[in-house]
Amino acid sequence: MADIIKLLPDHVANQIAAGEVVQRPASVVKELLENAIDAGATSIKLIIKDGGKSLIQVVDNGIGMSATDARLSFERHATSKIQSAEDLFNLNTKGFRGEALASIAAIARVDLQTKTANEEIGTAIEIEGSEIKSQEVVATPQGTSLAVKHLFFNIPARRNFLKSDAVELRHITDEFHRVALAHPSIAFNYYNNGSELFNLPESNFRQRIVNIFGKKSNEKLVPVNEDTQVVKVSGFICKSEFAKKSRGEQYFFVNNRFIKSHYLHYAVLAAFEGLIKPGTHPGYFLNLEVDPSSIDINIHPTKTEVKFDDEQTLYAILRSTIKHSLGQFNVAPTLDFDHDSNLQTPYEYKNKNAVLPKVTVDSTFNPFAEETKPARSSSSSAASNSFASYKKPSPQSWESLYVETPNTEVKSTGFEGVSFESEVSTKSIFDDTEDDLDTSAITFQLKRKYIVTTIKSGMVVIDQGRAHQRVLYEKFLRTVTLNEGLSQQLLFPIQLSFSLAEIDILKDIKDNLTTMGFVFGQINENIVEINGIPPMVAEAEVDTIFDELMADCQQNVGADGFSQADILSKALCKSLAVKTGDVLDKLSQAALVNDLFACTESMVSPFNKPIYVTITENDIDKKFM
């Protein structure tokens, strides 16, 4: 039998490895930025075109590479970060595998220009699909400039799976945020299609957070600082009132490396227990410094998953540290039964001297004096005029209190026809008149969750929340399709604060939201002004609705046309629909039943969950057999 096992060519092996290392343009950005940091750069520029599909370029002022190193850097498993297997347990650099550049060069066209401080001229290399096209000398400043063009040009299937430019740019921005936050001492510049998105000067950690997420984020931050033998924790957490349903501002950095850890995230949630609403996530920017030998980074090519030697101790320390900061800065309420708040002296009275109160006494005042008493002397009269005289009420017989008035006719108060409710006021979700509804069927509410109504063959049990979601969903879709959205103008505009990433999402969905009835005013760096809302939306619920809207759209927005309208309609109907526990009156119950069965699809909710079940008379009879 002939031999069938063969050694794969290098370019094929590199393409296979690229599938793990390079998943999308953001993966290339991460690898290039980390290489620039390992090179000792103090200033890094990131240039993006067409969401990274056409160009990803990183320019740094690091130590650069010689001609030999520049050529060797594109070979597999060629690295300057480690020398032996023991170095894997004492890593102080971002990269160590030596696979990134080889994988990128296998699926893109790469232009490299680099020069060290000791050389007068640099090296320029052009590579296309792992094949070196040219290598020559070039005049270039110290550092490295690496441009990745036409990503996945030789793998059309992978390129077709990329999302829109807006979605890919959002993923690139997320990676940029992670690297820039981990290294506030390095200056970063970020350009997209010729326009500058970020200009981050060298700063401290708090200033870097503010420069990335806006000036409004400064008031959210609460310092965290604890130094133990196991770990040193530093950074900031966000106040509990700024917790959101979306998970956009949660950052863990271990030895200046961004990581993802659900276990540590639950430690933060445990510290905020009782301070935030269920289903919301607090923001945090936490740096953990541990012994490099106590963690294992060599788990996944992305290097965002790490293993700790003692996770339980780390969990307890992190939870206690955050709780301490919440109490220290009066974010968490404290109970002190021995403390009297009335004895607390304001700070503005700290340096003031005590002043005796002035009391004026009329020594000539006589509470039993008669009104007809002769006038006193002029001096005593002047002193007593400023005080009210006391007059003893004249005694009356008890019979005089019950003497009827001359006119015994009772005047009308205008409230004779008023009737008062004896039950809890019910919630109405429709404004239709009773004449327009089919109220012949008997309906009643069960456990404030289900609506039970009769049909010829038995009865129907309807989930009121899912039914209302279906009604609102089709109404929003019809509004977007026919462009017939109504808006209610606000007397005072509402101003909402968003992060820069959420502002980008809002700009993408603004047109569809306008069609649904939202009217937007000025959109600044972090503030969005809303001048009008749909009639079915309460003004007090706008903040909550947009919070849930951002949480639902953060990972899905990017498609055009119907797909985006479908996502927004689902998000809004989920926010505005009646919830379990809402009490509906008879009119609203009948309206919801009629509108549900008038929908195009009445059996399942917009999220493919059953809306109602039918119980026939035979089903009931079987229960009594």
Coordinates of C-alpha atoms in Angstrom, one line a residue:
M1 CA 0.0 0.0 0.0
A2 CA 1.3 3.4 -0.9
D3 CA 2.1 6.0 1.7
I4 CA -0.7 8.5 2.1
I5 CA 0.5 10.8 4.9
K6 CA 2.2 13.9 3.5
L7 CA 3.7 17.1 5.1
L8 CA 1.6 20.1 4.3
P9 CA 3.2 23.0 2.5
D10 CA 4.0 26.1 4.6
H11 CA 1.5 28.4 3.0
V12 CA -1.3 25.8 3.6
A13 CA -0.3 25.3 7.2
N14 CA -0.2 29.1 7.7
Q15 CA -3.7 29.4 6.3
I16 CA -5.0 26.7 8.7
A17 CA -3.3 28.5 11.6
A18 CA -4.8 31.8 10.5
G19 CA -8.2 30.4 11.1
E20 CA -7.5 30.3 14.9
V21 CA -5.5 33.5 15.1
V22 CA -7.3 35.8 12.7
Q23 CA -11.1 35.5 13.0
R24 CA -11.9 39.0 11.7
P25 CA -10.2 42.4 11.2
A26 CA -10.3 43.1 14.9
S27 CA -8.0 40.1 15.5
V28 CA -5.4 41.6 13.2
V29 CA -5.6 45.0 15.1
K30 CA -5.1 43.2 18.4
E31 CA -2.0 41.4 17.3
L32 CA -0.4 44.4 15.6
L33 CA -1.1 46.7 18.6
E34 CA 0.4 44.2 21.0
N35 CA 3.5 43.8 18.9
A36 CA 4.0 47.6 18.9
I37 CA 3.7 47.6 22.7
D38 CA 6.2 44.8 23.1
A39 CA 8.6 46.8 20.9
G40 CA 8.6 49.6 23.5
A41 CA 6.6 52.2 21.6
T42 CA 5.5 55.3 23.3
S43 CA 3.3 56.5 20.5
I44 CA 1.1 54.2 18.3
K45 CA -1.2 55.1 15.3
L46 CA -4.0 52.9 14.1
I47 CA -5.3 53.5 10.6
I48 CA -8.4 51.7 9.3
K49 CA -10.3 51.8 6.0
D50 CA -13.6 50.1 5.1
G51 CA -13.9 48.4 8.5
G52 CA -10.5 46.9 8.2
K53 CA -11.3 45.0 5.0
S54 CA -9.2 47.3 2.7
L55 CA -6.5 48.5 5.1
I56 CA -5.3 47.9 8.7
Q57 CA -2.1 49.9 9.4
V58 CA -0.2 50.3 12.7
V59 CA 2.7 52.7 13.0
D60 CA 4.8 52.8 16.1
N61 CA 8.1 54.4 17.3
G62 CA 9.5 51.3 19.0
I63 CA 12.9 49.7 18.7
G64 CA 12.3 48.5 15.1
M65 CA 13.9 45.5 13.4
S66 CA 17.0 44.7 11.5
A67 CA 16.8 43.4 7.9
T68 CA 17.3 39.8 9.1
D69 CA 14.7 40.1 11.9
A70 CA 12.2 41.7 9.6
R71 CA 12.5 38.7 7.2
L72 CA 12.4 36.1 9.9
S73 CA 9.4 37.7 11.7
F74 CA 7.0 36.2 9.1
E75 CA 8.2 32.6 9.7
R76 CA 6.0 30.4 11.9
H77 CA 7.1 30.1 15.5
A78 CA 9.7 32.8 15.1
T79 CA 9.7 35.1 18.2
S80 CA 11.9 37.2 20.3
K81 CA 9.7 37.0 23.4
I82 CA 10.7 33.5 24.8
Q83 CA 13.6 31.2 24.5
S84 CA 12.6 28.1 26.4
A85 CA 9.5 26.3 27.7
E86 CA 10.2 27.7 31.2
D87 CA 9.6 31.2 29.9
L88 CA 5.9 30.4 29.4
F89 CA 5.5 30.6 33.2
N90 CA 7.1 34.0 33.5
L91 CA 5.6 36.0 30.6
N92 CA 6.0 39.8 30.7
T93 CA 5.1 40.4 27.0
K94 CA 1.9 40.3 25.0
G95 CA 2.9 37.8 22.4
F96 CA 5.0 34.7 22.7
R97 CA 3.8 32.1 20.1
G98 CA 5.4 33.6 17.0
E99 CA 2.3 32.8 14.9
A100 CA 0.6 36.2 14.4
L101 CA 2.6 37.7 11.5
A102 CA 2.9 34.4 9.7
S103 CA -0.9 33.8 9.9
I104 CA -1.7 37.4 8.8
A105 CA 0.7 37.2 5.9
A106 CA -0.9 34.0 4.7
I107 CA -4.3 35.6 4.1
A108 CA -3.5 39.2 3.2
R109 CA -1.1 41.5 1.4
V110 CA 1.4 42.9 3.9
D111 CA 3.7 45.9 3.6
L112 CA 6.4 46.3 6.3
Q113 CA 8.7 49.2 6.8
T114 CA 11.1 49.1 9.9
K115 CA 14.3 50.7 11.1
T116 CA 16.3 50.5 14.3
A117 CA 18.0 53.4 16.1
N118 CA 21.5 52.3 15.1
E119 CA 20.9 52.0 11.4
E120 CA 20.7 54.9 8.9
I121 CA 18.3 53.2 6.5
G122 CA 15.5 50.7 7.1
T123 CA 14.0 47.7 5.4
A124 CA 10.8 47.4 3.3
I125 CA 9.2 44.0 2.7
E126 CA 6.1 43.1 0.6
I127 CA 4.4 39.8 1.1
E128 CA 1.3 38.3 -0.6
G129 CA -0.2 35.1 0.6
S130 CA 3.0 34.0 2.5
E131 CA 5.0 34.7 -0.7
I132 CA 7.7 37.4 -0.4
K133 CA 7.3 39.7 -3.4
S134 CA 10.1 42.1 -2.7
Q135 CA 12.7 43.2 -0.1
E136 CA 14.6 46.5 -0.3
V137 CA 16.1 49.3 1.7
V138 CA 14.1 52.4 2.3
A139 CA 14.3 55.7 4.2
T140 CA 11.9 55.5 7.1
P141 CA 11.9 56.8 10.7
Q142 CA 12.7 54.6 13.7
G143 CA 10.1 52.1 14.5
T144 CA 7.8 49.9 12.5
S145 CA 4.9 50.5 10.1
L146 CA 3.0 47.4 9.1
A147 CA 0.0 47.7 6.7
V148 CA -2.3 44.7 6.1
K149 CA -4.3 45.1 2.9
H150 CA -7.2 43.2 1.4
L151 CA -7.7 40.7 4.3
F152 CA -8.9 37.2 3.2
F153 CA -8.2 38.1 -0.5
N154 CA -7.3 34.4 -1.1
I155 CA -10.1 32.9 1.0
P156 CA -13.3 34.3 -0.5
A157 CA -15.5 32.1 1.9
R158 CA -14.0 33.8 5.0
R159 CA -14.3 37.2 3.5
N160 CA -18.0 36.7 2.7
F161 CA -18.7 35.8 6.3
L162 CA -17.5 39.2 7.5
K163 CA -20.2 41.6 8.6
S164 CA -20.8 45.1 7.4
D165 CA -18.2 47.8 7.7
A166 CA -20.0 49.4 10.7
V167 CA -20.1 46.1 12.6
E168 CA -16.4 45.3 11.9
L169 CA -15.4 48.8 12.8
R170 CA -17.2 48.4 16.1
H171 CA -15.3 45.2 16.9
I172 CA -12.0 47.0 16.0
T173 CA -12.9 49.9 18.3
D174 CA -13.6 47.4 21.2
E175 CA -10.1 45.9 20.7
F176 CA -8.6 49.4 20.6
H177 CA -10.3 50.3 23.8
R178 CA -8.9 47.2 25.6
V179 CA -5.3 47.9 24.5
A180 CA -5.5 51.6 25.2
L181 CA -7.0 51.2 28.6
A182 CA -4.4 48.6 29.6
H183 CA -1.6 51.1 28.7
P184 CA -2.4 54.7 29.7
S185 CA 1.2 55.7 29.5
I186 CA 1.3 55.2 25.7
A187 CA -0.2 57.8 23.4
F188 CA -2.7 56.4 20.8
N189 CA -4.2 57.8 17.6
Y190 CA -7.1 56.1 15.8
Y191 CA -8.1 57.0 12.3
N192 CA -11.0 55.6 10.2
N193 CA -11.4 56.5 6.5
G194 CA -9.3 59.6 6.9
S195 CA -11.1 61.0 10.0
E196 CA -9.7 60.9 13.5
L197 CA -11.8 59.0 16.0
F198 CA -9.5 59.0 19.0
N199 CA -6.5 61.1 20.1
L200 CA -5.4 59.7 23.4
P201 CA -2.4 61.5 25.0
E202 CA -0.2 59.9 27.6
S203 CA -2.1 60.1 30.9
N204 CA -3.0 58.2 34.1
F205 CA -5.7 55.5 34.2
R206 CA -8.6 57.7 35.2
Q207 CA -7.9 60.3 32.5
R208 CA -7.6 57.5 29.9
I209 CA -11.1 56.2 30.9
V210 CA -12.5 59.7 30.6
N211 CA -10.8 60.3 27.3
I212 CA -12.3 57.1 25.8
F213 CA -15.8 57.1 27.3
G214 CA -16.4 60.8 27.6
K215 CA -16.4 63.5 30.3
K216 CA -19.6 62.2 31.9
S217 CA -17.9 59.0 32.9
N218 CA -15.8 60.8 35.4
E219 CA -18.6 61.2 37.9
K220 CA -19.4 57.5 37.7
L221 CA -16.0 56.3 38.9
V222 CA -15.3 55.0 42.4
P223 CA -11.6 54.2 43.2
V224 CA -10.6 50.7 44.2
N225 CA -7.2 49.9 45.7
E226 CA -6.1 46.9 47.7
D227 CA -2.6 45.3 48.0
T228 CA -2.4 41.8 49.3
Q229 CA 0.2 39.0 49.1
V230 CA -1.9 37.2 46.5
V231 CA -3.0 40.0 44.2
K232 CA -2.8 43.8 44.0
V233 CA -6.2 45.3 42.9
S234 CA -6.5 48.8 41.5
G235 CA -8.7 50.7 39.2
F236 CA -12.3 51.9 39.3
I237 CA -15.9 50.7 39.6
C238 CA -19.0 52.6 38.4
K239 CA -21.6 53.7 40.9
S240 CA -24.6 51.4 41.2
E241 CA -27.1 53.9 39.7
F242 CA -25.2 53.7 36.4
A243 CA -25.6 49.9 36.0
K244 CA -26.9 48.9 32.6
K245 CA -28.5 45.9 31.0
S246 CA -25.7 45.8 28.4
R247 CA -22.3 44.6 29.2
G248 CA -20.2 47.2 27.5
E249 CA -18.0 48.7 30.3
Q250 CA -16.6 45.6 32.1
Y251 CA -12.8 45.4 31.8
F252 CA -10.4 43.1 33.7
F253 CA -6.7 43.5 33.2
V254 CA -4.3 40.9 34.6
N255 CA -0.7 42.2 34.4
N256 CA -1.7 44.8 31.8
R257 CA -3.4 42.2 29.6
F258 CA -7.1 42.3 28.9
I259 CA -8.9 39.0 29.9
K260 CA -12.4 37.6 30.1
S261 CA -13.4 35.9 33.3
H262 CA -17.0 35.0 34.2
Y263 CA -15.8 33.8 37.6
L264 CA -14.4 37.2 38.5
H265 CA -17.4 38.9 37.0
Y266 CA -19.6 37.1 39.4
A267 CA -17.3 38.3 42.2
V268 CA -18.1 41.9 41.2
L269 CA -21.8 41.1 41.0
A270 CA -21.7 39.6 44.5
A271 CA -20.2 42.8 45.8
F272 CA -23.0 44.9 44.2
E273 CA -25.7 42.5 45.5
G274 CA -28.7 44.6 46.7
L275 CA -27.5 47.8 45.1
I276 CA -28.4 47.1 41.5
K277 CA -31.5 45.8 39.8
P278 CA -31.6 42.2 38.7
G279 CA -30.5 41.7 35.1
T280 CA -28.2 44.8 35.1
H281 CA -24.4 44.8 35.1
P282 CA -22.2 47.4 36.9
G283 CA -19.3 48.9 35.0
Y284 CA -15.7 48.4 36.2
F285 CA -12.1 48.9 35.1
L286 CA -10.0 46.7 37.3
N287 CA -6.2 46.0 37.2
L288 CA -5.0 42.8 38.8
E289 CA -1.3 42.3 39.4
V290 CA -0.3 38.7 40.2
D291 CA 2.8 36.6 40.1
P292 CA 3.3 35.6 36.4
S293 CA 4.1 32.1 37.5
S294 CA 0.6 31.8 39.2
I295 CA -1.3 32.2 35.9
D296 CA -1.4 30.2 32.6
I297 CA -2.0 32.3 29.5
N298 CA -1.2 29.6 26.9
I299 CA -4.8 28.4 26.7
H300 CA -6.2 30.0 23.5
P301 CA -4.6 31.8 20.6
T302 CA -6.5 35.0 21.5
K303 CA -4.9 35.0 25.0
T304 CA -8.0 36.4 26.6
E305 CA -8.6 33.3 28.7
V306 CA -6.3 32.6 31.6
K307 CA -6.2 30.1 34.5
F308 CA -5.3 31.1 38.0
D309 CA -3.7 28.9 40.6
D310 CA -6.1 29.9 43.4
E311 CA -9.3 31.4 42.0
Q312 CA -11.3 31.0 45.2
T313 CA -8.9 33.3 47.1
L314 CA -8.9 35.8 44.2
Y315 CA -12.7 35.8 44.2
A316 CA -12.9 36.5 47.9
I317 CA -10.3 39.3 47.8
L318 CA -12.0 41.0 44.8
R319 CA -15.4 40.8 46.3
S320 CA -14.2 42.2 49.7
T321 CA -12.2 45.0 48.0
I322 CA -15.1 46.3 46.0
K323 CA -17.4 46.1 49.0
H324 CA -14.9 48.1 51.0
S325 CA -14.7 50.8 48.3
L326 CA -18.5 51.0 48.1
G327 CA -18.7 51.6 51.8
Q328 CA -15.7 53.9 52.0
F329 CA -17.1 56.3 49.4
N330 CA -20.7 56.1 50.7
V331 CA -22.0 54.3 47.6
A332 CA -23.5 51.6 49.7
P333 CA -25.9 52.6 52.5
T334 CA -24.7 51.9 56.1
L335 CA -26.7 51.3 59.3
D336 CA -25.5 52.8 62.6
F337 CA -28.1 52.6 65.3
D338 CA -25.9 54.6 67.7
H339 CA -25.5 57.5 65.4
D340 CA -27.8 60.5 65.5
S341 CA -27.9 62.4 62.3
N342 CA -29.1 65.5 64.1
L343 CA -25.8 65.8 65.8
Q344 CA -23.8 65.8 62.6
T345 CA -22.2 69.2 62.0
P346 CA -22.0 70.5 58.4
Y347 CA -18.6 71.1 57.0
E348 CA -19.2 74.8 56.4
Y349 CA -19.6 75.3 60.2
K350 CA -16.2 73.7 60.9
N351 CA -14.3 76.9 61.5
K352 CA -17.1 79.1 62.8
N353 CA -17.3 80.2 66.5
A354 CA -20.3 79.6 68.6
V355 CA -22.6 82.6 69.0
L356 CA -25.0 83.0 71.9
P357 CA -28.6 83.5 70.8
K358 CA -30.2 86.8 71.6
V359 CA -33.4 86.7 73.7
T360 CA -35.7 89.7 74.2
V361 CA -38.0 89.7 77.2
D362 CA -40.8 92.1 78.0
S363 CA -40.7 92.4 81.8
T364 CA -43.9 94.4 81.9
F365 CA -46.1 91.7 80.1
N366 CA -49.0 90.6 82.2
P367 CA -51.1 87.7 80.6
F368 CA -54.0 88.4 83.0
A369 CA -54.3 92.1 82.3
E370 CA -57.7 93.4 81.1
E371 CA -58.0 95.2 77.8
T372 CA -59.5 98.2 79.5
K373 CA -56.5 98.5 81.7
P374 CA -55.2 102.1 81.8
A375 CA -52.2 102.8 79.6
R376 CA -48.8 102.4 81.0
S377 CA -46.0 104.8 80.8
S378 CA -44.5 105.6 77.5
S379 CA -41.4 103.5 78.0
S380 CA -43.2 100.4 79.1
S381 CA -45.9 100.8 76.4
A382 CA -43.2 100.9 73.6
A383 CA -41.7 97.7 74.9
S384 CA -44.9 95.8 75.0
N385 CA -46.4 96.9 71.7
S386 CA -44.2 94.4 69.8
F387 CA -45.9 91.5 71.7
A388 CA -49.3 90.1 71.0
S389 CA -51.7 90.6 73.9
Y390 CA -53.4 87.6 75.4
K391 CA -57.2 87.6 75.6
K392 CA -59.0 85.0 77.7
P393 CA -61.9 83.5 75.8
S394 CA -65.3 84.3 77.2
P395 CA -67.1 81.3 78.6
Q396 CA -70.2 80.0 76.7
S397 CA -72.9 77.6 77.7
W398 CA -72.8 74.2 76.0
E399 CA -76.3 74.7 74.7
S400 CA -75.1 77.6 72.5
L401 CA -72.9 75.2 70.6
Y402 CA -75.9 73.3 69.2
V403 CA -78.2 76.2 68.2
E404 CA -79.5 75.7 64.7
T405 CA -78.6 78.3 62.1
P406 CA -81.4 80.4 60.7
N407 CA -81.0 78.8 57.2
T408 CA -81.1 75.0 57.5
E409 CA -81.0 74.4 53.8
V410 CA -77.9 72.4 52.8
K411 CA -76.1 73.8 49.9
S412 CA -75.0 71.6 47.0
T413 CA -71.3 70.8 46.9
G414 CA -71.3 69.4 43.4
F415 CA -70.1 65.9 44.5
E416 CA -73.5 64.2 44.7
G417 CA -72.9 62.2 41.5
V418 CA -69.4 61.2 42.2
S419 CA -68.6 57.5 42.7
F420 CA -65.4 56.2 44.2
E421 CA -63.6 53.1 43.3
S422 CA -63.4 50.4 45.9
E423 CA -60.8 48.3 44.0
V424 CA -57.3 48.9 42.8
S425 CA -57.2 51.0 39.7
T426 CA -56.6 48.8 36.6
K427 CA -54.2 49.5 33.8
S428 CA -55.5 50.3 30.4
I429 CA -53.3 49.5 27.4
F430 CA -55.7 50.6 24.6
D431 CA -57.7 53.7 24.0
D432 CA -60.4 52.2 21.8
T433 CA -64.0 52.8 22.8
E434 CA -66.2 50.0 24.0
D435 CA -68.4 50.1 20.9
D436 CA -65.5 49.0 18.7
L437 CA -64.8 45.9 20.8
D438 CA -66.3 42.4 20.8
T439 CA -67.2 42.0 24.5
S440 CA -69.6 39.2 24.0
A441 CA -66.9 36.7 25.1
I442 CA -66.3 36.4 28.8
T443 CA -62.7 37.3 29.8
F444 CA -61.0 37.4 33.2
Q445 CA -57.4 37.7 34.4
L446 CA -55.7 34.8 36.1
K447 CA -52.8 35.4 38.5
R448 CA -52.2 38.8 36.8
K449 CA -50.4 36.9 34.1
Y450 CA -53.0 35.1 31.9
I451 CA -56.2 36.2 30.2
V452 CA -58.8 33.4 30.0
T453 CA -61.6 33.8 27.4
T454 CA -64.3 31.4 26.2
I455 CA -64.7 30.0 22.7
K456 CA -67.3 27.6 21.2
S457 CA -65.2 24.5 21.9
G458 CA -64.0 25.5 25.3
M459 CA -61.6 28.2 26.5
V460 CA -58.3 29.9 25.6
V461 CA -55.6 30.8 28.1
I462 CA -53.5 33.7 26.8
D463 CA -50.1 34.9 28.1
Q464 CA -50.8 38.7 28.3
G465 CA -47.2 39.7 28.0
R466 CA -46.4 37.7 24.9
A467 CA -49.8 38.7 23.3
H468 CA -49.0 42.3 23.8
Q469 CA -45.5 41.9 22.4
R470 CA -47.0 40.4 19.2
V471 CA -49.5 43.2 18.8
L472 CA -46.9 45.9 19.3
Y473 CA -44.3 44.1 17.1
E474 CA -46.6 44.1 14.1
K475 CA -47.7 47.6 14.8
F476 CA -44.1 48.8 14.8
L477 CA -43.2 46.9 11.6
R478 CA -46.3 48.3 9.9
T479 CA -45.3 51.8 11.0
V480 CA -41.7 51.4 9.6
T481 CA -42.9 49.9 6.4
L482 CA -45.6 52.5 5.7
N483 CA -43.7 55.4 7.2
E484 CA -46.8 56.4 9.3
G485 CA -45.2 56.9 12.7
L486 CA -46.8 59.4 15.0
S487 CA -44.9 61.5 17.5
Q488 CA -45.8 63.4 20.7
Q489 CA -43.7 66.5 21.2
L490 CA -42.2 67.0 24.6
L491 CA -42.5 70.3 26.5
F492 CA -39.0 69.8 27.9
P493 CA -36.5 67.8 25.9
I494 CA -35.0 64.7 27.5
Q495 CA -31.2 64.4 27.6
L496 CA -29.7 60.9 27.8
S497 CA -26.0 60.1 28.3
F498 CA -24.4 57.3 26.2
S499 CA -20.9 56.0 25.6
L500 CA -19.2 56.6 22.3
A501 CA -19.9 53.0 21.2
E502 CA -23.6 53.5 22.0
I503 CA -23.6 56.8 20.1
D504 CA -22.4 54.9 17.0
I505 CA -25.2 52.4 17.4
L506 CA -27.7 55.1 17.9
K507 CA -26.6 56.8 14.7
D508 CA -27.1 53.6 12.8
I509 CA -30.7 53.1 14.0
K510 CA -31.7 56.7 14.1
D511 CA -33.6 56.7 10.9
N512 CA -35.8 53.8 11.9
L513 CA -36.4 55.2 15.3
T514 CA -37.5 58.5 13.7
T515 CA -39.9 56.5 11.6
M516 CA -41.3 54.9 14.7
G517 CA -42.1 58.3 16.3
F518 CA -38.9 59.4 18.1
V519 CA -37.7 62.9 17.4
F520 CA -34.1 63.6 18.0
G521 CA -32.4 67.0 18.7
Q522 CA -28.7 67.5 19.0
I523 CA -26.4 64.5 19.3
N524 CA -23.2 65.6 20.9
E525 CA -20.2 63.6 22.0
N526 CA -22.0 61.8 24.8
I527 CA -25.4 63.5 25.1
V528 CA -28.5 62.7 23.0
E529 CA -31.5 65.1 23.1
I530 CA -35.0 63.7 22.5
N531 CA -37.7 66.2 21.6
G532 CA -40.5 63.7 20.8
I533 CA -41.7 60.2 21.6
P534 CA -44.4 57.8 20.2
P535 CA -47.8 58.3 21.9
M536 CA -47.6 54.8 23.4
V537 CA -44.3 55.6 25.2
A538 CA -44.4 57.2 28.6
E539 CA -41.9 60.0 29.2
A540 CA -40.7 58.4 32.4
E541 CA -39.9 55.2 30.6
V542 CA -37.7 56.7 27.9
D543 CA -34.4 56.1 29.8
T544 CA -35.2 52.5 30.5
I545 CA -36.4 51.9 26.9
F546 CA -33.2 53.2 25.4
D547 CA -31.1 51.2 27.9
E548 CA -32.8 48.0 26.9
L549 CA -32.6 49.0 23.2
M550 CA -28.9 49.4 23.4
A551 CA -28.5 46.1 25.2
D552 CA -30.4 44.3 22.4
C553 CA -28.9 46.1 19.5
Q554 CA -25.2 46.1 20.6
Q555 CA -24.4 42.9 19.0
N556 CA -27.0 42.8 16.2
V557 CA -27.1 46.2 14.6
G558 CA -25.3 46.5 11.2
A559 CA -27.8 45.1 8.8
D560 CA -29.8 47.4 6.6
G561 CA -33.5 47.6 5.7
F562 CA -35.9 45.1 7.1
S563 CA -33.4 43.3 9.4
Q564 CA -32.6 46.4 11.4
A565 CA -36.3 47.3 11.6
D566 CA -37.1 43.8 12.8
I567 CA -34.5 44.1 15.6
L568 CA -35.7 47.5 16.7
S569 CA -39.4 46.3 16.7
K570 CA -38.5 43.3 18.9
A571 CA -36.5 45.5 21.3
L572 CA -39.3 48.1 21.6
C573 CA -42.2 45.6 21.9
K574 CA -40.3 43.8 24.7
S575 CA -39.8 47.1 26.6
L576 CA -43.3 48.5 26.2
A577 CA -45.5 45.3 26.5
V578 CA -47.4 44.7 29.7
K579 CA -45.6 42.6 32.3
T580 CA -46.6 39.8 34.6
G581 CA -48.3 41.4 37.6
D582 CA -49.9 44.3 35.6
V583 CA -53.7 44.4 36.3
L584 CA -55.9 44.8 33.2
D585 CA -59.5 45.9 33.3
K586 CA -62.2 44.2 31.3
L587 CA -62.0 46.6 28.5
S588 CA -58.3 46.1 28.1
Q589 CA -58.6 42.4 28.3
A590 CA -61.1 42.3 25.5
A591 CA -59.1 44.7 23.4
L592 CA -55.9 42.6 23.8
V593 CA -57.8 39.4 22.8
N594 CA -59.3 41.0 19.7
D595 CA -56.1 42.7 18.5
L596 CA -54.1 39.5 19.1
F597 CA -56.3 37.4 16.8
A598 CA -56.3 40.2 14.2
C599 CA -52.5 39.9 13.9
T600 CA -50.9 38.2 10.9
E601 CA -49.3 35.6 13.2
S602 CA -51.1 35.1 16.5
M603 CA -49.8 31.7 17.7
V604 CA -46.2 32.7 18.6
S605 CA -44.6 35.8 20.0
P606 CA -41.9 37.8 18.1
F607 CA -39.4 35.6 20.0
N608 CA -40.9 32.3 18.8
K609 CA -42.6 31.4 22.1
P610 CA -46.3 30.2 22.3
I611 CA -48.8 32.9 23.1
Y612 CA -51.9 30.8 24.1
V613 CA -53.2 27.3 24.7
T614 CA -56.6 26.0 23.9
I615 CA -58.5 23.8 26.4
T616 CA -61.5 22.0 24.8
E617 CA -64.6 20.7 26.6
N618 CA -63.3 17.2 26.0
D619 CA -60.1 18.0 27.8
I620 CA -62.1 19.2 30.8
D621 CA -64.4 16.1 30.7
K622 CA -61.4 13.8 30.8
K623 CA -60.3 15.4 34.1
F624 CA -63.5 14.2 35.7
M625 CA -63.3 10.5 34.5

